PDB file of C-alpha atoms and ligand atoms in Angstrom:
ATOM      1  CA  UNK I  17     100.244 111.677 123.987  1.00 67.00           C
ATOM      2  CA  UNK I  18      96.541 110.582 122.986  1.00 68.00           C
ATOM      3  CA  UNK I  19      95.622 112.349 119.554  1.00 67.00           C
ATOM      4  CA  UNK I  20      91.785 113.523 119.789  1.00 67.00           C
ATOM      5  CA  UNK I  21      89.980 111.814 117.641  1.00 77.00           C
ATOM      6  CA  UNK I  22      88.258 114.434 115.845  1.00 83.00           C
ATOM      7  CA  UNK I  23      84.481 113.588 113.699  1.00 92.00           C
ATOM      8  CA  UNK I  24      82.358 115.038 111.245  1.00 95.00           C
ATOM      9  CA  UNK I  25      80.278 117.885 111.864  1.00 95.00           C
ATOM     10  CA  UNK I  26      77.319 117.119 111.031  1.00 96.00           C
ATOM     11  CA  UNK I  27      76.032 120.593 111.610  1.00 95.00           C
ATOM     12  CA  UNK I  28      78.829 121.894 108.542  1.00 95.00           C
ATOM     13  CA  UNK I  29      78.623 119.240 105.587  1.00 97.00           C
ATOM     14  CA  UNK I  30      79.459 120.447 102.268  1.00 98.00           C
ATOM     15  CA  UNK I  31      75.767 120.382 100.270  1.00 98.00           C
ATOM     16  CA  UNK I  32      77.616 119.681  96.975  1.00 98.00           C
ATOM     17  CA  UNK I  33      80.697 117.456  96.721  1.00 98.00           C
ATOM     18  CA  UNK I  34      82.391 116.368  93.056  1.00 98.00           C
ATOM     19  CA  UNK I  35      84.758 113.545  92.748  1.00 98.00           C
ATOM     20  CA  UNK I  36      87.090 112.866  90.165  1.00 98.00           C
ATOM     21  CA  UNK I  37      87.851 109.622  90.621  1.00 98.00           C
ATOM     22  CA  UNK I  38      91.415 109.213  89.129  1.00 98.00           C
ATOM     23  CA  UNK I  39      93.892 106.077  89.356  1.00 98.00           C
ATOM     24  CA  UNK I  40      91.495 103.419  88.591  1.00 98.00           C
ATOM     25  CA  UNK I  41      94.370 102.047  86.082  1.00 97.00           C
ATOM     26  CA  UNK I  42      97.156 102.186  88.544  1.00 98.00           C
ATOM     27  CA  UNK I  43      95.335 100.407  90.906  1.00 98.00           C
ATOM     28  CA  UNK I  44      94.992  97.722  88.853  1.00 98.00           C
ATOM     29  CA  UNK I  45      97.942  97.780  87.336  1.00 98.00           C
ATOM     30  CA  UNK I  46      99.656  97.853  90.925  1.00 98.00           C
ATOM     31  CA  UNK I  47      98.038  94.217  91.206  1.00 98.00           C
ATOM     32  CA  UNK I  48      98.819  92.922  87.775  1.00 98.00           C
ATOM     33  CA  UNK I  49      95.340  93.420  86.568  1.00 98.00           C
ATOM     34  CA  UNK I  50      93.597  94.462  83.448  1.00 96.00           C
ATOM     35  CA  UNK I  51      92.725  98.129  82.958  1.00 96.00           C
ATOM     36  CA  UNK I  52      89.353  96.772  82.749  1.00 96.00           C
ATOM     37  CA  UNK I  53      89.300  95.453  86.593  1.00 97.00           C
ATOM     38  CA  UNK I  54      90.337  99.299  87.671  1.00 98.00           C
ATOM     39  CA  UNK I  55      87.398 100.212  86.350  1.00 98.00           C
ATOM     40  CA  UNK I  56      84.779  97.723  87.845  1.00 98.00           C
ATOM     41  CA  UNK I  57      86.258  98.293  91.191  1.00 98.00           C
ATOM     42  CA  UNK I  58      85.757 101.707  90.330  1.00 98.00           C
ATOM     43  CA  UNK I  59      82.536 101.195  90.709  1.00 98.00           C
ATOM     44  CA  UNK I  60      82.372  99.485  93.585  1.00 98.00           C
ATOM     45  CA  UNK I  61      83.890 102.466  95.175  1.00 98.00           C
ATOM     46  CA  UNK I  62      81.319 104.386  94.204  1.00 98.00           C
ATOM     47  CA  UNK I  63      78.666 102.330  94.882  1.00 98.00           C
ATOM     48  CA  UNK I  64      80.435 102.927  98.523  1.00 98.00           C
ATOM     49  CA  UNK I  65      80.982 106.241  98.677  1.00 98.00           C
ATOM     50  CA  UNK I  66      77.926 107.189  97.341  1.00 98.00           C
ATOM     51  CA  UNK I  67      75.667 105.017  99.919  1.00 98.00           C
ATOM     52  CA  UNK I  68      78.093 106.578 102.554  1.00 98.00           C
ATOM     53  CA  UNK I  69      76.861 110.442 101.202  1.00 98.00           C
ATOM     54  CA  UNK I  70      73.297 109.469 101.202  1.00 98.00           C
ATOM     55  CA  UNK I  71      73.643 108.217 105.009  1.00 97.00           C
ATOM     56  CA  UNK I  72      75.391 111.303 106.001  1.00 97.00           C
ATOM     57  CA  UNK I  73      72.998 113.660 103.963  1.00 98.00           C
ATOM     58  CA  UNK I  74      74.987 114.961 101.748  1.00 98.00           C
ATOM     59  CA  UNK I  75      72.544 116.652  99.090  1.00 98.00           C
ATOM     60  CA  UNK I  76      74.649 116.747  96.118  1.00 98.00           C
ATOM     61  CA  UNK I  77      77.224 114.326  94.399  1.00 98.00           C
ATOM     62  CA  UNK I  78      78.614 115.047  91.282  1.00 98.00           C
ATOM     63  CA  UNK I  79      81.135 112.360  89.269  1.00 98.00           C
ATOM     64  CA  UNK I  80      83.004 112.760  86.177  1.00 98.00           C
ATOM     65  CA  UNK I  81      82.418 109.494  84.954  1.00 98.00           C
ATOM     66  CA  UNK I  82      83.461 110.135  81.054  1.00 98.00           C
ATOM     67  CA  UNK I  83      85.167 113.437  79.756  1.00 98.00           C
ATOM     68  CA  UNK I  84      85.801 114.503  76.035  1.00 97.00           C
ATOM     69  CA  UNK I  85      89.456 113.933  76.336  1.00 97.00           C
ATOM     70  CA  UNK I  86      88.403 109.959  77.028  1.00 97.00           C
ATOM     71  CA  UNK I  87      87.738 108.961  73.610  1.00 97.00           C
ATOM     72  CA  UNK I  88      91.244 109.286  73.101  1.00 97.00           C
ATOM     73  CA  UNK I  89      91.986 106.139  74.962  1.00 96.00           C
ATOM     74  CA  UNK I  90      91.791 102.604  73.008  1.00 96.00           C
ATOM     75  CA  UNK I  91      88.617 101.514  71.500  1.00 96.00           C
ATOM     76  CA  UNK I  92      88.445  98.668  73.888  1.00 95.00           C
ATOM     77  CA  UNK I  93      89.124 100.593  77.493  1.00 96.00           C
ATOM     78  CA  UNK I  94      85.707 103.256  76.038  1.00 97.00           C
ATOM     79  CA  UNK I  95      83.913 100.248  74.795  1.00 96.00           C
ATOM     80  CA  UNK I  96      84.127  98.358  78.520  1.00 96.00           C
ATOM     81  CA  UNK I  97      84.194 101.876  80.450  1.00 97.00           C
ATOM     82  CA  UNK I  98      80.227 102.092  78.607  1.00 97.00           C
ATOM     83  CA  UNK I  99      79.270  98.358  79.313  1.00 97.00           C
ATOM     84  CA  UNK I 100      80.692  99.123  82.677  1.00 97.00           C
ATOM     85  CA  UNK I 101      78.129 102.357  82.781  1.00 97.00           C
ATOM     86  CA  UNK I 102      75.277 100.428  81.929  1.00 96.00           C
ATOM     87  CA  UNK I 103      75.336  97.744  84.142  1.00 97.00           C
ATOM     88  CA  UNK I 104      75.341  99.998  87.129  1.00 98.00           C
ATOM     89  CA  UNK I 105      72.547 102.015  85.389  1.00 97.00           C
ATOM     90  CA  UNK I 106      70.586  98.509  85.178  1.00 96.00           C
ATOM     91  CA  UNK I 107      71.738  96.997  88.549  1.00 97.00           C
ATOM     92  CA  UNK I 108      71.304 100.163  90.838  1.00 98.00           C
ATOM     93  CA  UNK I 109      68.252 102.764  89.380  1.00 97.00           C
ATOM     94  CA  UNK I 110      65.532 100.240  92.164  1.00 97.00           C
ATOM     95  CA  UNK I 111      68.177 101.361  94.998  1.00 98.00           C
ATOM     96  CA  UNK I 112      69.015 104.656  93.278  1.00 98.00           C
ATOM     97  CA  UNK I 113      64.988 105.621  93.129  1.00 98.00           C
ATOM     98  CA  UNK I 114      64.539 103.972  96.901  1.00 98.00           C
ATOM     99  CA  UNK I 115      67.114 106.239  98.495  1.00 98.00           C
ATOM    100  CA  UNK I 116      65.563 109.317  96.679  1.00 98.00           C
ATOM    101  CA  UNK I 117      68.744 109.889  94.596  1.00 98.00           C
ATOM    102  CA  UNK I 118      67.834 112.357  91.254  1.00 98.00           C
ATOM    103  CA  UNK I 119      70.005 111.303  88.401  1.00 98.00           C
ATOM    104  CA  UNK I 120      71.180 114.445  86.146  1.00 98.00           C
ATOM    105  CA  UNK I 121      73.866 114.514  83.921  1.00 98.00           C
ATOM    106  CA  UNK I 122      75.893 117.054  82.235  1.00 98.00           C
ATOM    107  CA  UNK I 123      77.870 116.809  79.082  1.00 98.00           C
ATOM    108  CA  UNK I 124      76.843 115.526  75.439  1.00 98.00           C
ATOM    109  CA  UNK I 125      74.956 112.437  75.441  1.00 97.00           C
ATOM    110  CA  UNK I 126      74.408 112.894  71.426  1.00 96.00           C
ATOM    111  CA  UNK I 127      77.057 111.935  70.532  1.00 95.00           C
ATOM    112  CA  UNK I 128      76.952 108.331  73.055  1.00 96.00           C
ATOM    113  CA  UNK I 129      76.512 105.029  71.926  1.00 96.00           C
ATOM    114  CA  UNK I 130      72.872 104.585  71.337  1.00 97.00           C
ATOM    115  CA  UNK I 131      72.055 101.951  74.231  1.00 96.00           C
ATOM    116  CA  UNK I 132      73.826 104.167  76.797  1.00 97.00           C
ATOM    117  CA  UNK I 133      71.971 107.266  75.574  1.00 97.00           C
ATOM    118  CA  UNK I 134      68.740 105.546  76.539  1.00 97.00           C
ATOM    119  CA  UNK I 135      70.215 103.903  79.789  1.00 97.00           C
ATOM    120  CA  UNK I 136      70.347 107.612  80.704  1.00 97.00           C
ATOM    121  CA  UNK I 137      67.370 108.752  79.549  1.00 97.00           C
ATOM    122  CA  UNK I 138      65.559 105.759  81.486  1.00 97.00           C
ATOM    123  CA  UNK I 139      66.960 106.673  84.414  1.00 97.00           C
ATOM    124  CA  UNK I 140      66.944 110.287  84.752  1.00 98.00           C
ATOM    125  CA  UNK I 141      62.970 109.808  83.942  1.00 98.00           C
ATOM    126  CA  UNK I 142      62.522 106.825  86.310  1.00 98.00           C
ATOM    127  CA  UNK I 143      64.494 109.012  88.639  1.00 98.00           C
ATOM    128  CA  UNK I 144      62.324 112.229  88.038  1.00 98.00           C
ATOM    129  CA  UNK I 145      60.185 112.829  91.408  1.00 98.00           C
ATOM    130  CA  UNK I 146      63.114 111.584  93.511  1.00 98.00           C
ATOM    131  CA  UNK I 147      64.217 114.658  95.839  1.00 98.00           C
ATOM    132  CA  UNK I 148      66.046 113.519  98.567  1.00 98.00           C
ATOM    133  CA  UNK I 149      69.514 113.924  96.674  1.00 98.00           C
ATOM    134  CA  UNK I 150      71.448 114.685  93.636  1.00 98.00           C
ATOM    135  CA  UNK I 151      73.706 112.407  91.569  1.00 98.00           C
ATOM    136  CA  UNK I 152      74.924 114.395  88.917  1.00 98.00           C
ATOM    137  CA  UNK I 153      77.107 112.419  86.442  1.00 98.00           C
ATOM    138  CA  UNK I 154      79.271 114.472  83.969  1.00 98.00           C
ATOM    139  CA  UNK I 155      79.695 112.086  80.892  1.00 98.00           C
ATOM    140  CA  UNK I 156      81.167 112.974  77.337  1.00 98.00           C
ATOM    141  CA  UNK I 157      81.717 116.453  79.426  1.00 98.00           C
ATOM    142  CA  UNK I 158      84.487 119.285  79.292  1.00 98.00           C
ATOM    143  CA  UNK I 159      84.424 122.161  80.897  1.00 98.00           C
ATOM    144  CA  UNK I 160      85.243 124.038  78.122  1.00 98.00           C
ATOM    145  CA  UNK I 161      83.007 122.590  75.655  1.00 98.00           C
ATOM    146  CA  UNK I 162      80.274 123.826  78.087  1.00 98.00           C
ATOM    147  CA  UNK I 163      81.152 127.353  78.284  1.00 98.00           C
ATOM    148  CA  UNK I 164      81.566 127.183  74.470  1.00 98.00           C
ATOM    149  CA  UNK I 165      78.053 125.778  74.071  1.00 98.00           C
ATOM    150  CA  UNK I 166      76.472 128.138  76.660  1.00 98.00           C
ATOM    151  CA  UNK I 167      78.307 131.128  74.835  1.00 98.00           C
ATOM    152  CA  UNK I 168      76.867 129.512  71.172  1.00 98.00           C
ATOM    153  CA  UNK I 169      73.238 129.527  72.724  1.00 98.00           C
ATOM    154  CA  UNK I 170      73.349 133.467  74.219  1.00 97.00           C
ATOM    155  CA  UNK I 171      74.200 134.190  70.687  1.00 97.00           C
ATOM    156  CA  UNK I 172      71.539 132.320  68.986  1.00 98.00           C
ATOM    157  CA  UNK I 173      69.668 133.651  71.381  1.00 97.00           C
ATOM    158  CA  UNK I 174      70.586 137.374  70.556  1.00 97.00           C
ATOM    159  CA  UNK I 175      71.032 138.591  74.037  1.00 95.00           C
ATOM    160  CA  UNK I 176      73.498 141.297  73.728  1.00 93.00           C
ATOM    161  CA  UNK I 177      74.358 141.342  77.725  1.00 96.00           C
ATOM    162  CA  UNK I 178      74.758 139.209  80.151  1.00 97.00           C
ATOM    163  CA  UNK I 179      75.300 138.693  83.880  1.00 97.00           C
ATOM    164  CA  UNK I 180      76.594 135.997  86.042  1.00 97.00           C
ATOM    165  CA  UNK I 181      73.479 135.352  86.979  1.00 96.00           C
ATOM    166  CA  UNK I 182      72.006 134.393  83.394  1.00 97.00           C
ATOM    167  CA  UNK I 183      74.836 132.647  82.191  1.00 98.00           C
ATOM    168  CA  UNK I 184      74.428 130.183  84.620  1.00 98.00           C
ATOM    169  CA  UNK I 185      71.449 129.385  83.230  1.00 98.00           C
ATOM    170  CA  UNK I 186      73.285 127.981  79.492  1.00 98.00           C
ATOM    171  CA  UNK I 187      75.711 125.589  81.815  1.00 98.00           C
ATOM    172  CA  UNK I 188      74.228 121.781  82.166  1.00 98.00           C
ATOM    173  CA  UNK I 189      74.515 122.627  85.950  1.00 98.00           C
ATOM    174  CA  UNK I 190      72.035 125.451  85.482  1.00 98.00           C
ATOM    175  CA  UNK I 191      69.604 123.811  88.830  1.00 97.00           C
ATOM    176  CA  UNK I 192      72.874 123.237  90.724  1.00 98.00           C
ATOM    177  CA  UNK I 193      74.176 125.122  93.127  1.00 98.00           C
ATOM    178  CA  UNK I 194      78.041 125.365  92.718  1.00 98.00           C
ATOM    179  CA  UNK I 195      80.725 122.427  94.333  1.00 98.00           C
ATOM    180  CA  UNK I 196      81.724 123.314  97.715  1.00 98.00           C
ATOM    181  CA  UNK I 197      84.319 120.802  97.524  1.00 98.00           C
ATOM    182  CA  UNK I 198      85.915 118.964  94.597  1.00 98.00           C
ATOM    183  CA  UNK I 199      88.236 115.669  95.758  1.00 98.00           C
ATOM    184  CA  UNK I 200      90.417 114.527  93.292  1.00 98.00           C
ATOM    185  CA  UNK I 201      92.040 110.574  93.863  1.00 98.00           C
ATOM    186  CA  UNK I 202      95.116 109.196  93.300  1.00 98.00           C
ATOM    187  CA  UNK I 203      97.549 112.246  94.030  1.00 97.00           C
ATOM    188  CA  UNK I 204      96.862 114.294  90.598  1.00 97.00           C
ATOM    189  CA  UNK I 205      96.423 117.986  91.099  1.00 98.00           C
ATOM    190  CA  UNK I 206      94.571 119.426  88.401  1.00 98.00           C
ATOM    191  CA  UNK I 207      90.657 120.222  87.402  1.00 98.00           C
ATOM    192  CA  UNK I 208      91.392 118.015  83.564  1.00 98.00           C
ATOM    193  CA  UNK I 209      88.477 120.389  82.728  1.00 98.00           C
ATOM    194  CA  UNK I 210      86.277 119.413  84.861  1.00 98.00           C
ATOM    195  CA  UNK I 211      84.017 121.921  86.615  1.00 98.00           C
ATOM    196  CA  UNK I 212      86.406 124.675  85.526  1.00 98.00           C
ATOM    197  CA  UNK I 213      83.723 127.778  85.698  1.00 98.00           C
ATOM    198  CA  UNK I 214      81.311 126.356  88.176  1.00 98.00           C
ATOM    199  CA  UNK I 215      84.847 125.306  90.553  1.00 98.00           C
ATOM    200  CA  UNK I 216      86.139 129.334  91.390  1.00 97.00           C
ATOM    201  CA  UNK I 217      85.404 129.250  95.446  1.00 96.00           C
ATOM    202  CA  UNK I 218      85.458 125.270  95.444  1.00 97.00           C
ATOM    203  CA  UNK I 219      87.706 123.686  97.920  1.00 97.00           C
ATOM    204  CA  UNK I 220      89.692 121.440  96.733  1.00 98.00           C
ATOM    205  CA  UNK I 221      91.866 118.142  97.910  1.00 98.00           C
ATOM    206  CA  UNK I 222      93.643 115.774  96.248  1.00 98.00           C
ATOM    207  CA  UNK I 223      94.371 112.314  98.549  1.00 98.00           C
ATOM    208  CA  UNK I 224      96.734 110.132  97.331  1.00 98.00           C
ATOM    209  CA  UNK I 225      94.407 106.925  97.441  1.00 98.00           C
ATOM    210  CA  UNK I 226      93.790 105.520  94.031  1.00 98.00           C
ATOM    211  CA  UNK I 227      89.755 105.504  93.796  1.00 98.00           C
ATOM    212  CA  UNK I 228      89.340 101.937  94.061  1.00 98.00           C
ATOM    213  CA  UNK I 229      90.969 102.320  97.496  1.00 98.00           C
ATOM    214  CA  UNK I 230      88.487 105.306  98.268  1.00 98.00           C
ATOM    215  CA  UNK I 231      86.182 103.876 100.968  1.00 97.00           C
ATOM    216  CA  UNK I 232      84.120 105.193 103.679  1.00 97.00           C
ATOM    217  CA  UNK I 233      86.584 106.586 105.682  1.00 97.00           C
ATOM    218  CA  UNK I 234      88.493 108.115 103.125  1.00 98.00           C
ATOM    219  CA  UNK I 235      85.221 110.197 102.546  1.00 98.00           C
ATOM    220  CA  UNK I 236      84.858 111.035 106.145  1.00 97.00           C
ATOM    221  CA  UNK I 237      88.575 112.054 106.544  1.00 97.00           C
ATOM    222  CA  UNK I 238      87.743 114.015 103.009  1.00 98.00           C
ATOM    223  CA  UNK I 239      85.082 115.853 104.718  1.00 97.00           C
ATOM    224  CA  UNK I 240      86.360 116.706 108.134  1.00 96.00           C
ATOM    225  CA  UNK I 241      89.697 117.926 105.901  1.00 96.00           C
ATOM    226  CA  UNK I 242      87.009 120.194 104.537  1.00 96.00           C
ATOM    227  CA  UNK I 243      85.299 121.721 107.448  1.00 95.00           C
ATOM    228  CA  UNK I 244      88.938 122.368 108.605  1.00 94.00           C
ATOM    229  CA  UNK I 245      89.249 125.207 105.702  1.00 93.00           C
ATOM    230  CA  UNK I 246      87.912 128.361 106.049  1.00 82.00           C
ATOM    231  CA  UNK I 247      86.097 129.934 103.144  1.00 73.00           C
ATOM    232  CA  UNK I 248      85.660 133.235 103.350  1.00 79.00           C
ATOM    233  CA  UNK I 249      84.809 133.655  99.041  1.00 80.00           C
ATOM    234  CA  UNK I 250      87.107 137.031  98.914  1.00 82.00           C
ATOM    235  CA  UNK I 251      85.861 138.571 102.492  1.00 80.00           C
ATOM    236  CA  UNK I 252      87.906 138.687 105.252  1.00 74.00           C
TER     237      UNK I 252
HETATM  238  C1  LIG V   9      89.926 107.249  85.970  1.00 93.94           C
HETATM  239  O1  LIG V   9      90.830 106.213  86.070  1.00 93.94           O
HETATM  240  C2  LIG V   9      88.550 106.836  85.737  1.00 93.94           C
HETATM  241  C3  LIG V   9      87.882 107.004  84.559  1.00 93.94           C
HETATM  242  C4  LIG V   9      88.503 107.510  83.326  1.00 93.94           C
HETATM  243  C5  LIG V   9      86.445 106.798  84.508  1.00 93.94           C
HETATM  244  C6  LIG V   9      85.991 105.381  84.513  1.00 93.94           C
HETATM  245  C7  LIG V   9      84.514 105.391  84.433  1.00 93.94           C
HETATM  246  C8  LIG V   9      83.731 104.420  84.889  1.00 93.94           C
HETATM  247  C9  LIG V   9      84.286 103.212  85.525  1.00 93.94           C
HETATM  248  C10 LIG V   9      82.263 104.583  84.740  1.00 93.94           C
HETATM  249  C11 LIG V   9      81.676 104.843  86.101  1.00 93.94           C
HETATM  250  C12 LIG V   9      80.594 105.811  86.120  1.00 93.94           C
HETATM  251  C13 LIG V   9      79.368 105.595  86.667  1.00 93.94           C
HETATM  252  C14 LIG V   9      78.398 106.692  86.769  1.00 93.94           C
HETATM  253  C15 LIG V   9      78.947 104.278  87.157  1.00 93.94           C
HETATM  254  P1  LIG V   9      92.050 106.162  85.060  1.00 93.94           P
HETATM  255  O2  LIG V   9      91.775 105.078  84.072  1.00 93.94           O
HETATM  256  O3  LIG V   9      92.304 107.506  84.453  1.00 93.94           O
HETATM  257  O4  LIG V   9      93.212 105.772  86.015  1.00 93.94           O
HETATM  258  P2  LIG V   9      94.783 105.995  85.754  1.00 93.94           P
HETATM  259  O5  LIG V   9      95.004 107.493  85.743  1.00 93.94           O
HETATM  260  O6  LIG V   9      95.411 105.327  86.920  1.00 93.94           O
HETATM  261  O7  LIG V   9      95.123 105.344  84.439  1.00 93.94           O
END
């Protein structure tokens, strides 16, 4: 029997799609390499399956790139993970800005490393007027910590009620609509606070591909898994 091969409706793409890209580590590990090489082609995935979004129109990428539960690892692995973040900044805003990609970010760049601080800030300016699509990069972000932060600010703020509505608008991801679909490498199955308030009717899917190994037609197969699911956000 011939199995139909079945494509991506391009009349039904998810606006906003998050990626955790987990397994970077094995990957190289797998291959006897350093840590370090997981992480550049990390990257390289990316670089992939973002240029593979922007052909297909999808409006909205967000990455978590750097949560507050990363500092934990050694000194070394944060220190290359930032020179690592850099260098793409550098290398990729001319393309970034040329296919009309936004750069936002959510989490605490305060408390980055100086140079990478202004690496963002450099590119989410020279990014500014772009409108075609979103790359929103979580870095030094928790979930929690947001909702904390947002809660901190409505009190400051002395607002004595509040609705869903307005408390969007204390969450970094106050001009973005919510995921439709969060896709989580390397076989884990868990948010690792990522997303957690902004994820309740996300889809979700969790390949087993390490993220290096996450080309462009693990992204295709991610999205036709997608418009295989039928949301119906507590209807019937
Ligand atoms: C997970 O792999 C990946 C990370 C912790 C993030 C690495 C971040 C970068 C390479 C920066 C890229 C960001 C941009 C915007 C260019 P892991 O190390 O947790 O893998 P493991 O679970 O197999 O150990």
């Amino acid at each position: 029997m011939k199995l139909k091969k079945v494509e991506i409706d391009m009349s039904n793409l998810p606006t906003h799609i998050a990626f955790i890209m987990d397994g970077n580590g094995r990957w190289a590990i797998k291959r006897k390499l350093s840590r370090t090489l997981g992480h550049k082609a990390g990257i390289e995935a990316l670089r992939r399956v973002l240029d593979r979004s922007v052909m297909l129109g999808i409006k909205i990428i967000s990455l978590y790139a750097f949560s507050t539960e990363n500092w934990k690892r050694p000194k070394d692995e944060v220190d290359e993970i930032f020179r690592l973040l850099r260098e793409y900044l550098n290398e990729d805003t001319k393309k970034i800005v040329e296919q009309g990609i936004k750069i936002v970010t959510m989490g605490d760049l305060s408390k980055l490393p100086e140079d990478i601080r202004q690496a963002f800030e450099k590119v989410i300016f020279d990014t500014k007027n772009c409108t075609k699509h979103i790359f929103n990069i979580g870095i030094n972000y928790g979930g929690r910590p947001e909702i904390i932060r947002a809660v901190n600010s409505i009190i400051a703020s002395g607002v004595k009620n509040i609705d869903e509505q307005d408390f969007k608008k204390y969450l970094y991801t106050v001009d973005l609509p919510d995921p439709d679909f969060i896709v989580r490498t390397s076989g884990e199955m868990r948010l690792s606070n990522f997303m957690p308030y902004q994820s309740a009717y996300s889809e979700f899917y969790f390949p087993k591909t390490y993220w290096p190994d996450f080309k462009e037609k693990e992204l295709d197969n991610a999205i036709i898994e997608y418009q295989s699911r039928c949301r119906r956000f507590g209807a019937i």
